[in-house]
Every structure is written in C-alpha cells, then in structure tokens.
Short mmCIF file of C-alpha atoms in Angstrom, two decimals:
data_model
loop_
_atom_site.label_atom_id
_atom_site.label_comp_id
_atom_site.label_asym_id
_atom_site.label_seq_id
_atom_site.Cartn_x
_atom_site.Cartn_y
_atom_site.Cartn_z
CA MET A 142 204.65 -42.51 50.29
CA MET A 143 205.34 -46.06 51.44
CA SER A 144 208.90 -47.28 51.24
CA GLU A 145 207.89 -50.92 51.34
CA SER A 146 204.74 -52.83 50.34
CA PRO A 147 202.47 -53.72 53.27
CA ILE A 148 201.53 -56.98 51.55
CA PHE A 149 202.76 -59.96 53.60
CA MET A 150 203.98 -57.62 56.26
CA SER A 151 203.29 -58.84 59.80
CA VAL A 152 200.64 -57.11 61.89
CA ARG A 153 203.31 -56.14 64.37
CA GLU A 154 205.48 -54.50 61.70
CA LEU A 155 202.56 -52.88 59.96
CA GLY A 156 201.28 -51.50 63.25
CA TYR A 157 204.68 -50.12 64.08
CA ARG A 158 204.94 -48.37 60.74
CA ILE A 159 201.42 -46.96 61.02
CA LYS A 160 202.15 -45.74 64.52
CA SER A 161 205.33 -44.06 63.35
CA LYS A 162 203.34 -42.54 60.43
CA ASP A 163 205.59 -44.22 57.89
CA ILE A 164 202.47 -45.81 56.37
CA SER A 165 199.03 -44.27 55.88
CA PRO A 166 195.99 -46.39 56.95
CA VAL A 167 194.06 -45.06 53.97
CA GLU A 168 196.80 -46.02 51.55
CA VAL A 169 197.21 -49.46 53.12
CA THR A 170 193.48 -50.05 53.05
CA LYS A 171 193.23 -49.12 49.38
CA ILE A 172 196.01 -51.60 48.56
CA PHE A 173 194.29 -54.45 50.38
CA LEU A 174 190.85 -53.54 48.96
CA ALA A 175 192.29 -53.73 45.45
CA ARG A 176 193.78 -57.17 46.21
CA LEU A 177 190.48 -58.42 47.69
CA GLU A 178 188.69 -57.33 44.50
CA LYS A 179 191.29 -58.84 42.25
CA TYR A 180 192.16 -62.13 43.95
CA GLY A 181 189.05 -62.76 46.06
CA PRO A 182 187.01 -64.20 43.15
CA GLU A 183 190.03 -66.07 41.84
CA TYR A 184 190.46 -68.00 45.10
CA ASN A 185 186.79 -68.00 46.16
CA SER A 186 187.94 -66.48 49.44
CA VAL A 187 185.67 -63.43 49.71
CA VAL A 188 181.92 -62.98 50.02
CA THR A 189 181.68 -59.18 50.41
CA VAL A 190 184.32 -56.53 50.09
CA THR A 191 183.22 -53.80 52.52
CA THR A 192 184.82 -50.97 50.57
CA ASP A 193 182.77 -48.00 51.82
CA LEU A 194 182.98 -49.00 55.46
CA ALA A 195 186.70 -49.76 55.15
CA LEU A 196 187.55 -46.41 53.56
CA GLU A 197 185.47 -44.63 56.19
CA GLN A 198 187.18 -46.51 59.04
CA ALA A 199 190.63 -45.97 57.44
CA GLN A 200 190.09 -42.23 57.18
CA LEU A 201 188.96 -42.14 60.79
CA ALA A 202 192.01 -44.11 61.89
CA GLU A 203 194.27 -41.81 59.90
CA ASN A 204 192.77 -38.72 61.43
CA GLU A 205 193.09 -40.19 64.96
CA ILE A 206 196.69 -41.25 64.48
CA MET A 207 197.68 -37.92 62.92
CA SER A 208 196.18 -36.15 65.94
CA GLY A 209 198.06 -38.37 68.37
CA GLU A 210 195.22 -40.71 69.38
CA TYR A 211 196.98 -44.03 68.82
CA LYS A 212 194.82 -46.92 70.01
CA GLY A 213 197.20 -49.85 69.80
CA PRO A 214 198.77 -52.45 67.52
CA LEU A 215 195.71 -53.00 65.30
CA HIS A 216 194.95 -49.30 64.76
CA GLY A 217 194.68 -48.63 61.05
CA ILE A 218 195.11 -52.28 59.98
CA PRO A 219 192.58 -53.88 57.62
CA TYR A 220 191.21 -57.34 58.37
CA GLY A 221 188.62 -59.80 57.16
CA ALA A 222 185.92 -61.60 59.15
CA LYS A 223 184.49 -65.04 58.58
CA ASP A 224 180.99 -64.54 57.19
CA LEU A 225 179.28 -65.97 60.25
CA LEU A 226 180.00 -62.84 62.31
CA ALA A 227 177.10 -60.41 62.42
CA THR A 228 177.79 -57.01 60.90
CA SER A 229 175.43 -54.04 60.97
CA GLY A 230 174.99 -51.40 58.29
CA GLY A 231 173.37 -53.63 55.71
CA ILE A 232 176.42 -55.80 55.14
CA PRO A 233 175.15 -59.36 54.48
CA THR A 234 176.11 -62.18 56.77
CA THR A 235 175.55 -65.30 54.71
CA TRP A 236 176.81 -68.10 57.00
CA GLY A 237 178.29 -69.45 53.76
CA ALA A 238 174.90 -70.54 52.46
CA LYS A 239 172.91 -69.39 49.43
CA LEU A 240 169.78 -69.55 51.57
CA PHE A 241 171.12 -66.70 53.75
CA GLU A 242 172.74 -64.59 51.07
CA LYS A 243 170.55 -61.61 51.88
CA GLN A 244 170.63 -62.07 55.64
CA THR A 245 171.51 -58.90 57.57
CA PHE A 246 171.73 -57.94 61.23
CA ASN A 247 171.22 -54.63 62.97
CA TYR A 248 174.09 -55.19 65.35
CA ASP A 249 177.75 -56.15 65.27
CA ALA A 250 179.17 -59.34 66.76
CA THR A 251 181.18 -58.49 69.87
CA VAL A 252 184.44 -59.39 68.15
CA ILE A 253 183.61 -56.94 65.35
CA SER A 254 182.84 -54.19 67.92
CA LYS A 255 186.02 -54.87 69.79
CA LEU A 256 188.12 -54.68 66.61
CA ARG A 257 186.40 -51.41 65.67
CA LYS A 258 187.29 -49.99 69.08
CA SER A 259 190.88 -51.12 68.55
CA GLY A 260 190.91 -49.10 65.34
CA ALA A 261 191.09 -52.14 63.01
CA ILE A 262 189.42 -51.75 59.63
CA LEU A 263 186.85 -54.29 58.38
CA ALA A 264 187.72 -54.79 54.73
CA ALA A 265 185.85 -57.96 53.87
CA LYS A 266 183.48 -60.71 54.95
CA LEU A 267 185.27 -63.90 54.07
CA SER A 268 184.00 -67.13 52.66
CA MET A 269 183.27 -70.20 54.69
CA VAL A 270 181.83 -73.65 54.41
CA GLU A 271 178.04 -73.43 54.60
CA LEU A 272 176.80 -73.41 58.20
CA ALA A 273 180.44 -73.81 59.32
CA GLY A 274 180.48 -77.33 58.02
CA GLY A 275 178.09 -78.48 60.70
CA MET A 276 175.84 -80.45 58.38
CA GLY A 277 178.50 -83.04 57.64
CA TYR A 278 179.99 -81.85 54.36
CA ARG A 279 182.63 -84.11 52.79
CA GLN A 280 183.85 -81.91 49.94
CA PRO A 281 185.27 -78.41 49.41
CA ASN A 282 182.36 -77.43 47.14
CA ALA A 283 180.06 -76.71 50.08
CA SER A 284 179.81 -72.96 50.08
CA ILE A 285 177.94 -70.05 48.50
CA SER A 286 181.35 -68.92 47.22
CA GLY A 287 182.44 -72.20 45.65
CA PRO A 288 185.38 -74.29 46.83
CA CYS A 289 187.89 -71.96 48.46
CA LYS A 290 191.38 -72.42 47.07
CA SER A 291 194.76 -72.71 48.80
CA PRO A 292 197.12 -69.80 48.09
CA TRP A 293 199.76 -72.40 47.25
CA ASP A 294 197.84 -74.29 44.60
CA LYS A 295 194.51 -73.30 43.15
CA SER A 296 193.64 -76.92 42.50
CA LYS A 297 193.82 -77.62 46.24
CA TRP A 298 191.42 -76.78 49.02
CA ALA A 299 192.01 -73.98 51.52
CA GLY A 300 190.63 -76.09 54.39
CA GLY A 301 187.52 -75.42 56.34
CA SER A 302 185.34 -74.19 57.61
CA SER A 303 187.13 -70.81 58.01
CA SER A 304 188.28 -71.25 54.42
CA GLY A 305 188.25 -67.61 53.30
CA SER A 306 189.96 -66.50 56.49
CA GLY A 307 192.86 -68.82 55.77
CA SER A 308 193.02 -68.20 52.02
CA ALA A 309 192.74 -64.41 52.28
CA VAL A 310 195.63 -64.16 54.77
CA GLY A 311 197.73 -66.65 52.79
CA CYS A 312 197.09 -64.73 49.56
CA GLY A 313 198.00 -61.44 51.17
CA LEU A 314 194.50 -59.98 50.76
CA VAL A 315 194.32 -58.94 54.42
CA PRO A 316 196.99 -58.84 57.15
CA PHE A 317 194.78 -60.91 59.45
CA ALA A 318 191.37 -62.50 59.71
CA ILE A 319 188.94 -63.83 62.26
CA GLY A 320 187.77 -67.41 61.98
CA SER A 321 185.82 -69.82 64.13
CA GLU A 322 186.40 -73.40 65.23
CA THR A 323 184.02 -76.02 66.50
CA TRP A 324 186.30 -78.90 65.53
CA GLY A 325 189.24 -78.03 63.27
CA SER A 326 187.88 -74.98 61.47
CA ILE A 327 190.74 -72.57 62.37
CA LEU A 328 193.61 -75.06 62.40
CA SER A 329 192.67 -76.75 59.09
CA PRO A 330 192.82 -73.60 56.97
CA ALA A 331 195.93 -72.45 58.81
CA ASN A 332 197.53 -75.74 57.78
CA ASN A 333 196.34 -75.76 54.17
CA CYS A 334 197.11 -72.08 53.54
CA GLY A 335 200.59 -72.06 55.16
CA ILE A 336 199.72 -69.47 57.79
CA SER A 337 199.34 -69.31 61.58
CA GLY A 338 196.04 -69.84 63.33
CA LEU A 339 195.06 -69.70 66.97
CA ARG A 340 192.15 -71.56 68.48
CA PRO A 341 191.77 -69.79 71.83
CA THR A 342 190.51 -71.31 75.05
CA TYR A 343 186.73 -71.73 75.03
CA GLY A 344 185.24 -68.55 76.45
CA ARG A 345 188.32 -66.43 75.81
CA VAL A 346 186.56 -64.60 72.99
CA SER A 347 182.87 -63.70 73.12
CA ARG A 348 180.68 -65.67 70.74
CA HIS A 349 177.95 -63.04 70.74
CA GLY A 350 176.88 -62.35 67.16
CA ALA A 351 178.53 -65.47 65.75
CA MET A 352 176.40 -68.13 64.11
CA ALA A 353 175.92 -70.87 66.71
CA LEU A 354 176.76 -74.39 65.61
CA SER A 355 177.54 -75.97 68.94
CA TRP A 356 177.36 -73.69 71.96
CA THR A 357 179.86 -75.54 74.10
CA LEU A 358 182.37 -76.18 71.31
CA ASP A 359 182.35 -72.93 69.25
CA LYS A 360 185.40 -70.63 69.57
CA LEU A 361 186.47 -67.55 67.65
CA GLY A 362 190.12 -66.84 66.92
CA PRO A 363 192.64 -65.14 64.67
CA LEU A 364 194.45 -66.29 61.56
CA ALA A 365 197.58 -64.32 60.64
CA LEU A 366 201.07 -64.63 59.25
CA SER A 367 202.67 -65.49 62.60
CA ALA A 368 201.89 -66.76 66.07
CA ASP A 369 203.14 -63.39 67.39
CA ASP A 370 200.47 -61.60 65.35
CA CYS A 371 197.84 -64.00 66.71
CA GLY A 372 198.83 -62.95 70.22
CA LEU A 373 198.45 -59.26 69.38
CA ILE A 374 195.01 -59.87 67.87
CA LEU A 375 193.81 -62.12 70.71
CA GLN A 376 194.61 -59.40 73.21
CA GLU A 377 192.25 -57.04 71.38
CA ILE A 378 189.32 -59.46 70.88
CA SER A 379 189.27 -61.33 74.21
CA GLY A 380 187.50 -60.46 77.42
CA LYS A 381 184.30 -60.81 79.39
CA ASP A 382 181.11 -59.96 77.53
CA GLN A 383 177.77 -59.89 79.28
CA LYS A 384 176.16 -60.84 75.99
CA ASP A 385 177.95 -64.20 76.10
CA PRO A 386 177.51 -65.95 79.46
CA SER A 387 180.32 -68.39 78.60
CA SER A 388 182.88 -65.61 78.09
CA SER A 389 185.69 -65.72 80.59
CA LYS A 390 186.49 -63.16 83.29
CA ASN A 391 190.17 -64.04 82.86
CA ALA A 392 191.75 -61.08 81.14
CA PHE A 393 194.32 -61.86 78.48
CA THR A 394 197.42 -59.72 78.14
CA TYR A 395 199.78 -60.95 75.49
CA ASN A 396 203.17 -61.71 77.00
CA ARG A 397 205.74 -63.98 75.40
CA ASP A 398 207.93 -64.04 78.47
CA THR A 399 206.26 -66.96 80.20
CA PRO A 400 207.82 -69.60 82.45
CA ARG A 401 208.31 -73.00 80.88
CA ARG A 402 208.96 -76.59 81.87
CA ASN A 403 210.90 -77.20 78.65
CA LYS A 404 208.93 -80.35 78.03
CA LEU A 405 206.57 -81.17 75.17
CA GLY A 406 204.28 -84.20 74.96
CA ILE A 407 203.15 -86.21 72.01
CA ILE A 408 200.08 -88.34 72.50
CA ARG A 409 201.01 -91.93 71.69
CA ASN A 410 199.75 -93.18 68.34
CA VAL A 411 198.86 -89.64 67.22
CA LEU A 412 201.19 -90.19 64.24
CA ASP A 413 199.37 -93.32 63.06
CA ASP A 414 197.68 -93.04 59.69
CA ILE A 415 199.28 -89.75 58.63
CA ASP A 416 200.73 -88.81 55.30
CA ASP A 417 204.42 -89.67 54.90
CA GLN A 418 205.47 -86.11 54.06
CA VAL A 419 203.47 -84.66 56.94
CA ARG A 420 205.21 -87.17 59.23
CA SER A 421 208.62 -86.32 57.75
CA ASN A 422 208.17 -82.60 58.31
CA PHE A 423 206.87 -83.18 61.83
CA ILE A 424 209.88 -85.31 62.69
CA LYS A 425 212.16 -82.55 61.40
CA SER A 426 210.31 -80.10 63.65
CA ILE A 427 210.73 -82.46 66.63
CA ASN A 428 214.45 -82.68 65.97
CA HIS A 429 214.64 -78.90 65.99
CA LEU A 430 212.54 -78.56 69.12
CA LYS A 431 214.74 -81.15 70.87
CA THR A 432 217.46 -78.55 71.16
CA LYS A 433 215.31 -76.75 73.72
CA PHE A 434 212.70 -79.24 74.91
CA GLU A 435 212.55 -82.74 76.25
CA ILE A 436 209.98 -84.50 74.08
CA VAL A 437 208.05 -87.35 75.59
CA GLU A 438 205.42 -89.74 74.29
CA VAL A 439 202.34 -89.59 76.49
CA ASP A 440 199.68 -92.20 77.22
CA ILE A 441 196.37 -90.50 77.85
CA PRO A 442 193.45 -92.32 79.55
CA ASP A 443 191.52 -94.70 77.38
CA LEU A 444 188.33 -92.68 76.81
CA PRO A 445 186.09 -92.21 73.76
CA TYR A 446 187.40 -88.73 72.96
CA GLN A 447 186.14 -88.52 69.39
CA GLU A 448 182.79 -90.04 70.25
CA VAL A 449 182.30 -87.48 73.04
CA THR A 450 183.11 -84.53 70.82
CA ARG A 451 181.07 -85.86 67.93
CA THR A 452 177.99 -86.54 70.07
CA ILE A 453 178.10 -83.08 71.61
CA MET A 454 178.48 -81.45 68.21
CA LEU A 455 175.66 -83.45 66.65
CA ALA A 456 173.21 -82.91 69.53
CA GLU A 457 173.90 -79.20 69.96
CA SER A 458 173.84 -78.44 66.23
CA SER A 459 170.59 -80.38 65.90
CA SER A 460 169.07 -78.03 68.45
CA ALA A 461 170.73 -74.87 67.12
CA PHE A 462 169.31 -75.63 63.66
CA GLU A 463 165.99 -77.09 64.81
CA SER A 464 163.85 -74.53 62.98
CA PHE A 465 165.99 -74.84 59.85
CA THR A 466 165.64 -78.61 59.98
CA GLU A 467 161.90 -78.66 60.68
CA LYS A 468 161.28 -76.45 57.65
CA GLY A 469 163.31 -78.65 55.33
CA LEU A 470 165.61 -75.79 54.41
CA ALA A 471 168.65 -78.02 54.11
CA ARG A 472 167.42 -78.85 50.60
CA ASN A 473 168.85 -75.45 49.53
CA LEU A 474 172.41 -76.21 50.63
CA THR A 475 175.22 -76.65 48.11
CA ALA A 476 176.83 -79.95 49.07
CA PRO A 477 174.51 -82.93 48.42
CA GLU A 478 175.47 -84.51 51.79
CA ASP A 479 174.53 -81.31 53.61
CA ARG A 480 170.97 -81.60 52.26
CA TYR A 481 170.22 -84.65 54.38
CA GLY A 482 172.83 -84.02 57.07
CA PRO A 483 170.51 -82.47 59.70
CA TYR A 484 168.08 -85.40 59.93
CA ALA A 485 170.01 -88.39 61.32
CA ARG A 486 171.39 -86.35 64.17
CA THR A 487 167.89 -85.67 65.51
CA SER A 488 168.06 -89.27 66.76
CA VAL A 489 170.84 -88.60 69.28
CA LEU A 490 169.29 -89.51 72.63
CA ALA A 491 169.28 -86.98 75.44
CA LYS A 492 170.85 -89.49 77.80
CA ASP A 493 173.75 -90.09 75.36
CA TYR A 494 174.34 -86.35 75.00
CA ILE A 495 174.39 -85.94 78.77
CA LYS A 496 176.67 -88.95 79.07
CA ALA A 497 179.04 -87.20 76.67
CA LEU A 498 178.96 -84.12 78.90
CA ARG A 499 179.69 -86.27 81.98
CA ILE A 500 182.61 -88.06 80.31
CA ARG A 501 183.82 -84.63 79.26
CA ALA A 502 184.17 -83.74 82.92
CA VAL A 503 186.32 -86.81 83.52
CA MET A 504 188.38 -86.05 80.40
CA ALA A 505 188.92 -82.47 81.51
CA GLN A 506 190.34 -83.43 84.86
CA GLN A 507 192.54 -86.23 83.58
CA ILE A 508 193.93 -84.37 80.58
CA HIS A 509 194.56 -81.34 82.79
CA GLU A 510 196.65 -83.53 85.08
CA ASP A 511 198.44 -85.19 82.21
CA MET A 512 199.29 -81.85 80.63
CA ALA A 513 200.56 -80.35 83.90
CA LYS A 514 203.99 -81.87 83.36
CA PHE A 515 204.29 -80.29 79.93
CA ASP A 516 204.36 -76.89 78.29
CA ALA A 517 202.23 -78.22 75.47
CA PHE A 518 201.16 -81.27 73.53
CA ILE A 519 202.32 -81.20 69.92
CA SER A 520 201.23 -82.96 66.74
CA PRO A 521 200.94 -82.37 63.02
CA THR A 522 198.09 -79.90 62.54
CA ARG A 523 196.42 -82.15 59.94
CA ASN A 524 197.06 -85.73 58.91
CA THR A 525 197.36 -84.73 55.27
CA PRO A 526 198.32 -81.67 53.21
CA ALA A 527 195.58 -79.82 51.31
CA SER A 528 193.39 -82.12 49.24
CA PRO A 529 192.17 -81.48 45.67
CA ILE A 530 189.17 -79.13 45.50
CA ASP A 531 187.11 -81.69 43.60
CA ASP A 532 187.82 -84.67 45.88
CA GLU A 533 185.90 -85.95 48.83
CA PHE A 534 187.92 -85.85 52.04
CA ARG A 535 187.87 -87.92 55.17
CA GLY A 536 186.72 -85.79 58.06
CA ALA A 537 186.94 -86.49 61.79
CA ILE A 538 183.57 -84.97 62.49
CA THR A 539 181.85 -87.52 60.33
CA GLY A 540 183.96 -90.31 61.85
CA ALA A 541 185.86 -91.06 58.67
CA SER A 542 189.25 -89.97 60.03
CA ARG A 543 191.09 -89.89 63.37
CA ASP A 544 191.81 -86.61 65.13
CA ILE A 545 192.50 -87.23 68.81
CA MET A 546 194.19 -83.86 69.35
CA GLY A 547 191.26 -82.07 67.79
CA ALA A 548 188.71 -84.10 69.73
CA VAL A 549 190.47 -83.53 73.06
CA GLY A 550 191.26 -79.89 72.40
CA ASN A 551 187.81 -78.93 71.26
CA ALA A 552 185.83 -80.97 73.76
CA LEU A 553 187.87 -79.49 76.56
CA GLY A 554 188.13 -75.99 75.11
CA LEU A 555 191.90 -76.00 75.11
CA PRO A 556 193.94 -73.46 73.14
CA SER A 557 196.08 -74.57 70.22
CA VAL A 558 198.18 -72.66 67.73
CA SER A 559 199.17 -73.99 64.35
CA VAL A 560 202.24 -72.70 62.51
CA PRO A 561 203.77 -73.84 59.19
CA ASN A 562 206.59 -76.38 59.51
CA GLY A 563 207.49 -77.20 55.93
CA PHE A 564 206.28 -78.14 52.46
CA THR A 565 205.57 -81.32 50.62
CA SER A 566 207.35 -82.15 47.37
CA ASN A 567 204.39 -80.52 45.59
CA LYS A 568 204.99 -77.30 47.53
CA LEU A 569 201.95 -77.70 49.75
CA PRO A 570 202.37 -76.41 53.30
CA THR A 571 202.21 -78.56 56.40
CA GLY A 572 201.74 -77.42 59.98
CA ILE A 573 202.59 -78.23 63.58
CA GLN A 574 200.21 -77.48 66.43
CA PHE A 575 201.07 -76.62 70.01
CA MET A 576 198.13 -77.28 72.36
CA GLY A 577 198.18 -75.92 75.90
CA ARG A 578 196.14 -76.15 79.06
CA ALA A 579 193.12 -73.87 79.36
CA PHE A 580 193.99 -70.15 79.38
CA GLN A 581 197.66 -70.81 78.62
CA GLU A 582 197.69 -69.08 75.26
CA ASN A 583 200.77 -67.09 76.22
CA LYS A 584 202.79 -70.25 76.72
CA ILE A 585 201.88 -71.88 73.41
CA LEU A 586 202.23 -68.60 71.50
CA SER A 587 205.62 -68.08 73.03
CA ILE A 588 206.83 -71.54 71.99
CA ALA A 589 205.39 -71.18 68.55
CA SER A 590 206.87 -67.73 68.11
CA ASP A 591 210.31 -69.03 69.13
CA PHE A 592 209.88 -71.82 66.58
CA GLN A 593 209.03 -69.27 63.90
CA GLU A 594 211.95 -67.06 64.75
CA GLU A 595 214.21 -69.99 64.02
CA SER A 596 212.44 -71.11 60.87
CA GLU A 597 211.46 -69.44 57.60
CA TRP A 598 208.32 -71.33 56.64
CA HIS A 599 205.96 -68.54 57.64
CA ASN A 600 207.97 -66.01 55.63
CA GLN A 601 207.44 -67.91 52.39
CA HIS A 602 204.60 -66.85 50.16
CA PRO A 603 203.35 -67.98 46.74
CA ILE A 604 205.52 -66.28 44.08
CA GLU A 605 202.54 -65.30 41.92
CA LEU A 606 201.02 -63.43 44.88
CA LEU A 607 204.08 -61.41 45.87
CA PRO A 608 203.67 -57.63 45.43
CA LYS A 609 206.20 -57.42 42.60
CA THR A 610 203.67 -59.18 40.36
CA GLU A 611 201.18 -56.33 40.93
CA PRO A 612 200.32 -54.43 37.73
CA MET B 259 170.63 -102.58 60.74
CA ASP B 260 170.27 -103.70 64.33
CA LEU B 261 167.16 -103.02 66.34
CA GLU B 262 168.28 -99.74 67.89
CA GLU B 263 169.38 -98.37 64.54
CA LYS B 264 166.09 -99.49 62.98
CA HIS B 265 164.02 -97.78 65.65
CA LEU B 266 165.99 -94.55 65.34
CA PHE B 267 165.74 -94.69 61.56
CA ASP B 268 161.98 -95.19 61.81
CA LEU B 269 161.81 -92.13 64.06
CA VAL B 270 163.78 -89.98 61.67
CA SER B 271 161.92 -91.34 58.67
CA THR B 272 158.52 -90.69 60.25
CA LYS B 273 159.38 -87.15 61.18
CA TYR B 274 161.43 -86.06 58.20
CA GLY B 275 160.78 -88.62 55.48
CA HIS B 276 158.97 -86.09 53.32
CA PHE B 277 162.18 -84.06 53.11
CA ILE B 278 164.37 -87.01 52.26
CA GLU B 279 164.98 -88.27 48.72
CA ALA B 280 165.21 -91.98 47.97
CA HIS B 281 168.92 -91.95 47.17
CA GLU B 282 169.66 -90.30 50.53
CA ILE B 283 168.13 -93.03 52.66
CA ALA B 284 171.21 -95.26 52.64
CA HIS B 285 173.36 -92.30 53.76
CA ILE B 286 170.96 -91.53 56.58
CA LYS B 287 171.07 -95.16 57.69
CA ASP B 288 174.90 -94.95 57.71
CA SER B 289 174.80 -91.75 59.78
CA ILE B 290 172.43 -93.37 62.28
CA ALA B 291 174.73 -96.39 62.50
CA ASP B 292 177.59 -93.95 63.32
CA ILE B 293 175.48 -92.21 65.98
CA VAL B 294 174.62 -95.54 67.58
CA SER B 295 178.26 -96.60 67.41
CA ASN B 296 179.26 -93.33 69.16
CA ALA B 297 176.57 -93.86 71.79
CA ARG B 298 177.70 -97.39 72.51
CA ALA B 299 181.25 -96.17 73.06
CA LEU B 300 179.93 -93.63 75.53
CA ARG B 301 177.73 -96.20 77.31
CA GLU B 302 180.75 -98.46 77.90
CA VAL B 303 182.30 -95.80 80.13
CA HIS B 304 181.20 -96.45 83.69
CA LEU B 305 180.76 -93.33 85.78
CA SER B 306 179.84 -93.05 89.41
CA ASN B 307 176.58 -91.40 90.39
CA SER B 308 178.41 -88.25 91.49
CA VAL B 309 180.00 -87.43 88.11
CA GLU B 310 178.07 -84.49 86.80
CA PRO B 311 177.88 -83.04 83.29
CA PHE B 312 180.70 -80.60 82.56
CA SER B 313 178.52 -77.55 82.44
CA VAL B 314 177.61 -75.18 85.19
CA PHE B 315 174.08 -73.84 85.56
CA SER B 316 173.88 -70.31 86.90
CA PRO B 317 170.60 -68.76 88.01
CA PHE B 318 170.06 -65.55 86.08
CA SER B 319 170.03 -62.21 87.77
CA GLU B 320 169.74 -58.86 86.04
CA PRO B 321 173.16 -57.26 85.50
CA THR B 322 173.52 -53.95 87.27
CA GLU B 323 176.27 -51.45 87.73
CA HIS B 324 177.59 -53.37 90.73
CA ASN B 325 176.59 -56.86 89.73
CA SER B 326 177.78 -58.61 86.60
CA GLY B 327 174.76 -60.89 86.65
CA GLU B 328 176.86 -63.86 87.74
CA ILE B 329 176.40 -65.89 90.90
CA ASN B 330 177.80 -64.19 93.96
CA ASP B 331 178.06 -66.57 96.91
CA GLU B 332 178.89 -63.95 99.51
#
C-alpha cells in the first residue's frame, strides 16, 4: 500500500520508491491510467490511452523488480508519447491529424523501444498539433483532439506542437512525456504548462520512427516536472542508432557535477517586444542567478537567423510532405490555414535553401565561439504567457513574431532546457530557458536544476488537479 | 506583388490551383511574399566560394559487425 500519492512526484523520487519496493508499478500505472481517462478528454491532451499494453508492461516491471532485476531510474514508471512516434501492436499513430486517425505501424520508434528496454511503461499517446504544426497553423484548434488546454487555465492553450506532452505532465496524468521540437515545440508547452522541457542537441536522440517534418531540425526530448528528471530520461533515450544516420556517437551519461565558467549570456535585444509580466519574472530570475553567475549582454553576429531557420523548415517540410501535398490531402486538416499551408512553400528555390544551409555553417562557427565564454545563453522561454484557446497567435515560424533564441538554437541543433520561473497575475506560468553549446546538456541541466532547488515554481500544481481532489 | 513574387505565385497556382479555394489566394500570396522576403535576406549575406552547406554527405556502406556503416578514413 502506498504511503504517498505518486501524482506530481518526480521521476527520481518515484523511481527510488519503486526500486525500494515502497510503490508497486502496477498500482502506480492504474492510478495514472485512471487520471488519463478522467482528465485526458477534459484537457484534450490524450489521443489513445494504451491501457492493455500499460498493464502488461507494469506487471512485467513488477515481476522483474520483485525478482531483483532492477533496470534503472525509469523502471516501472508510466509515460506518454507524442502521437508522432510510431508504436506497434495496432496502437494508432495519428500525427495529430484526422486524416491519419487509423494509421498504424508494425514497428516502434527507437525512443519507444529504448524506453521499453529501460522498463518504462507506455500509458498513452498524447495529443499534438496536426503534422507537428508544420503547415503554418496560427491557432490552438489545429488538432484531431481539439485545442489542448493548459493545466493552469482551461481557457488557455497548452502550447504546441507537443501540446499533450506538456498538458499531460502538467495535469499529473503521467510522470513524464516525450515530445518533439522543430522550432519551439518542446519549449512552448513546457512554458505554457508550467513544467520542465529539454530540447536535446540535434542527433542526441534517434529520430527513427518519428514523423519527419524537417530532417535537419527535428529533435525528440523529454518533458517532466524538473530539469533533473529530464536528465534521467535523456540518459535512457539517447545514443547512436543505425536507423538514424544523424544520431550521434557521443554517449550521454547524466551528470550534474560539471565544470562551469559562472557566466551567462543574454543576447542583446532578446527582451524586446515581450510581455511585461514575462519580462518582470525574467528580471527576477536574473537577479537570483546573479548571486552565482556574472550575467552579460552579448552581441551576436548580424545574420538572418530566423530567415535561415524558416527557409530550411519550409523547404524540408515541403519535400517531406510532397506526396501529401500533391494529392491535395491538406484539405482534410483542421485549421483553415493548414489547408493551404503546403502550397506556397513549394516555391522555395533550391539555391535559397542551399544558401540557408551555407549560412547555417557560418552561424554554427560564430555562435559556437560566442558561447565559449559562457555556460549558457538565457532568455524567457516564450515572449508571452499562454494565449486563449480561441485566439490566433503570432508565431515565429510564420514570421509573425521574433524568436532569435529559438531560431539560433534550432538551426544549430543546440540543447535548451526550459523551467518555470514564476506566474503572471492571472496565475499563468512563465519560463526561463538555458541554452548551451552542442552536447552540453549536462551543463544546462545542472544550472537549471540548481535554479529549481532554490525556487518553488516547479513544485506548484493546479489545486483542482492535486490528488486530494480525487474521488 | 513584385515580379519574383508574381512568377512564384504563377508557379504555385499552375501546379496546385485546383486544390486552392478563392478565399485562400490572398493568404498564399502573403506566404509567397514572406518566402521571397526570407530569400532576399539570405541573398544579402555574402559568402566566399569555399563556404559549404552545413551538412556532411557520407557514402553508404552496409553496416556489419565490425563496421558501423560510417566513413572510416583509415
């Protein structure tokens, strides 16, 4: 019998209690399955609850642990996967679109296989913006599941495109989730749902079995209650995979004890055009960080960062969805702007795409040099708190909003972790991101974890979702 | 619409016009204007002949027990 509810318990703590046999994986899984069934439809955060598979995996984990075969920190812990990750066994993988609601695969994405080998339990496929938002959506209602809602306010959007991954963790429906980011799709829901999200270095996690939107920009990563949990999860899902030629040979072992320069950079003008309360919370975070770090404004080279990232995304997605486009299938998408989104991008010229890739090389070298003096670059995760679910938003991908950190980080495949850093007067969470050089996840996770150990934002959860309100 | 935008729109319209509804045409024109604007920003960056795209091509070789399938320059 459990002495304490596993809901909103960190992965580290839950893992420890499972290992010490204080908590049963089967019991934990049943609790989270019940919450997925109850709250999933309320928040539009779930596409499929994988009950049978979860109970089977939970029983297996319990048997293994009871017989002394403990596999590691995720053994016996339920999780959810963004519904663009292929899952075998007849479980649909909808890519967030009605058109693909019956789509199934006869194999598992590598990240799903790795988590199974770690003993984690797949409890749900989580909602997402249709086709990972790649068709240029400008509103939350762009998904087979409806607009996904923030745990903090059901009238506000959970962010996208890994909407369900953010909302399900923030609602306490799963202890962690896997999301994907091409430009902003992990960090945005982490921000809007008041949780932690890690965009790993490009190639750190195999993309095999994940819907391709933009081959050189797509990354898979964890969303969880803390940066520390993200580190534990990344260790289990990273590594070379022969099925993904871009996957890195650099092994990742989570280790918070990393050397630091005690210096953080803020790209000059990155705070222009941001919401006043987001700015205010960020300045409070800076004042806190100043006790340990020198914080310096940085001038980065004058290059068309957003235009490079946007051109790469448009050209690659146009090719990835060529067949879809040629058949006119966009007409079946939910958001009106997604129905014509694929066509204009077919006019990106090859020479302009290649020019973007050449400028990317210059950017990579110069930003690498600029970042060498710092442990990380920091900024507010998003310019605004969560927007209303029935409003259009201004997105950087479509060029309607500025996001230099996102453009630089995604074009160059740099890791970034977002953690909560406060609330607005309407009790909407805001976030701060720590972006590091390639393959320096340990450094940014370490800084973010220290920040969280000295703050309480990540330990706050919506009152109506706390376990005491369970019937 | 300037000439480049017009030519690109004509291309898109010729190829996909039958999928596009009348009320969507203005949006597509805006998207093409954005694409051209992006391209012009890229074209303003002067690069030397030696600057290559930031992607590495690797000839494929069948992975074996002793060979990961990656280039081995030994």
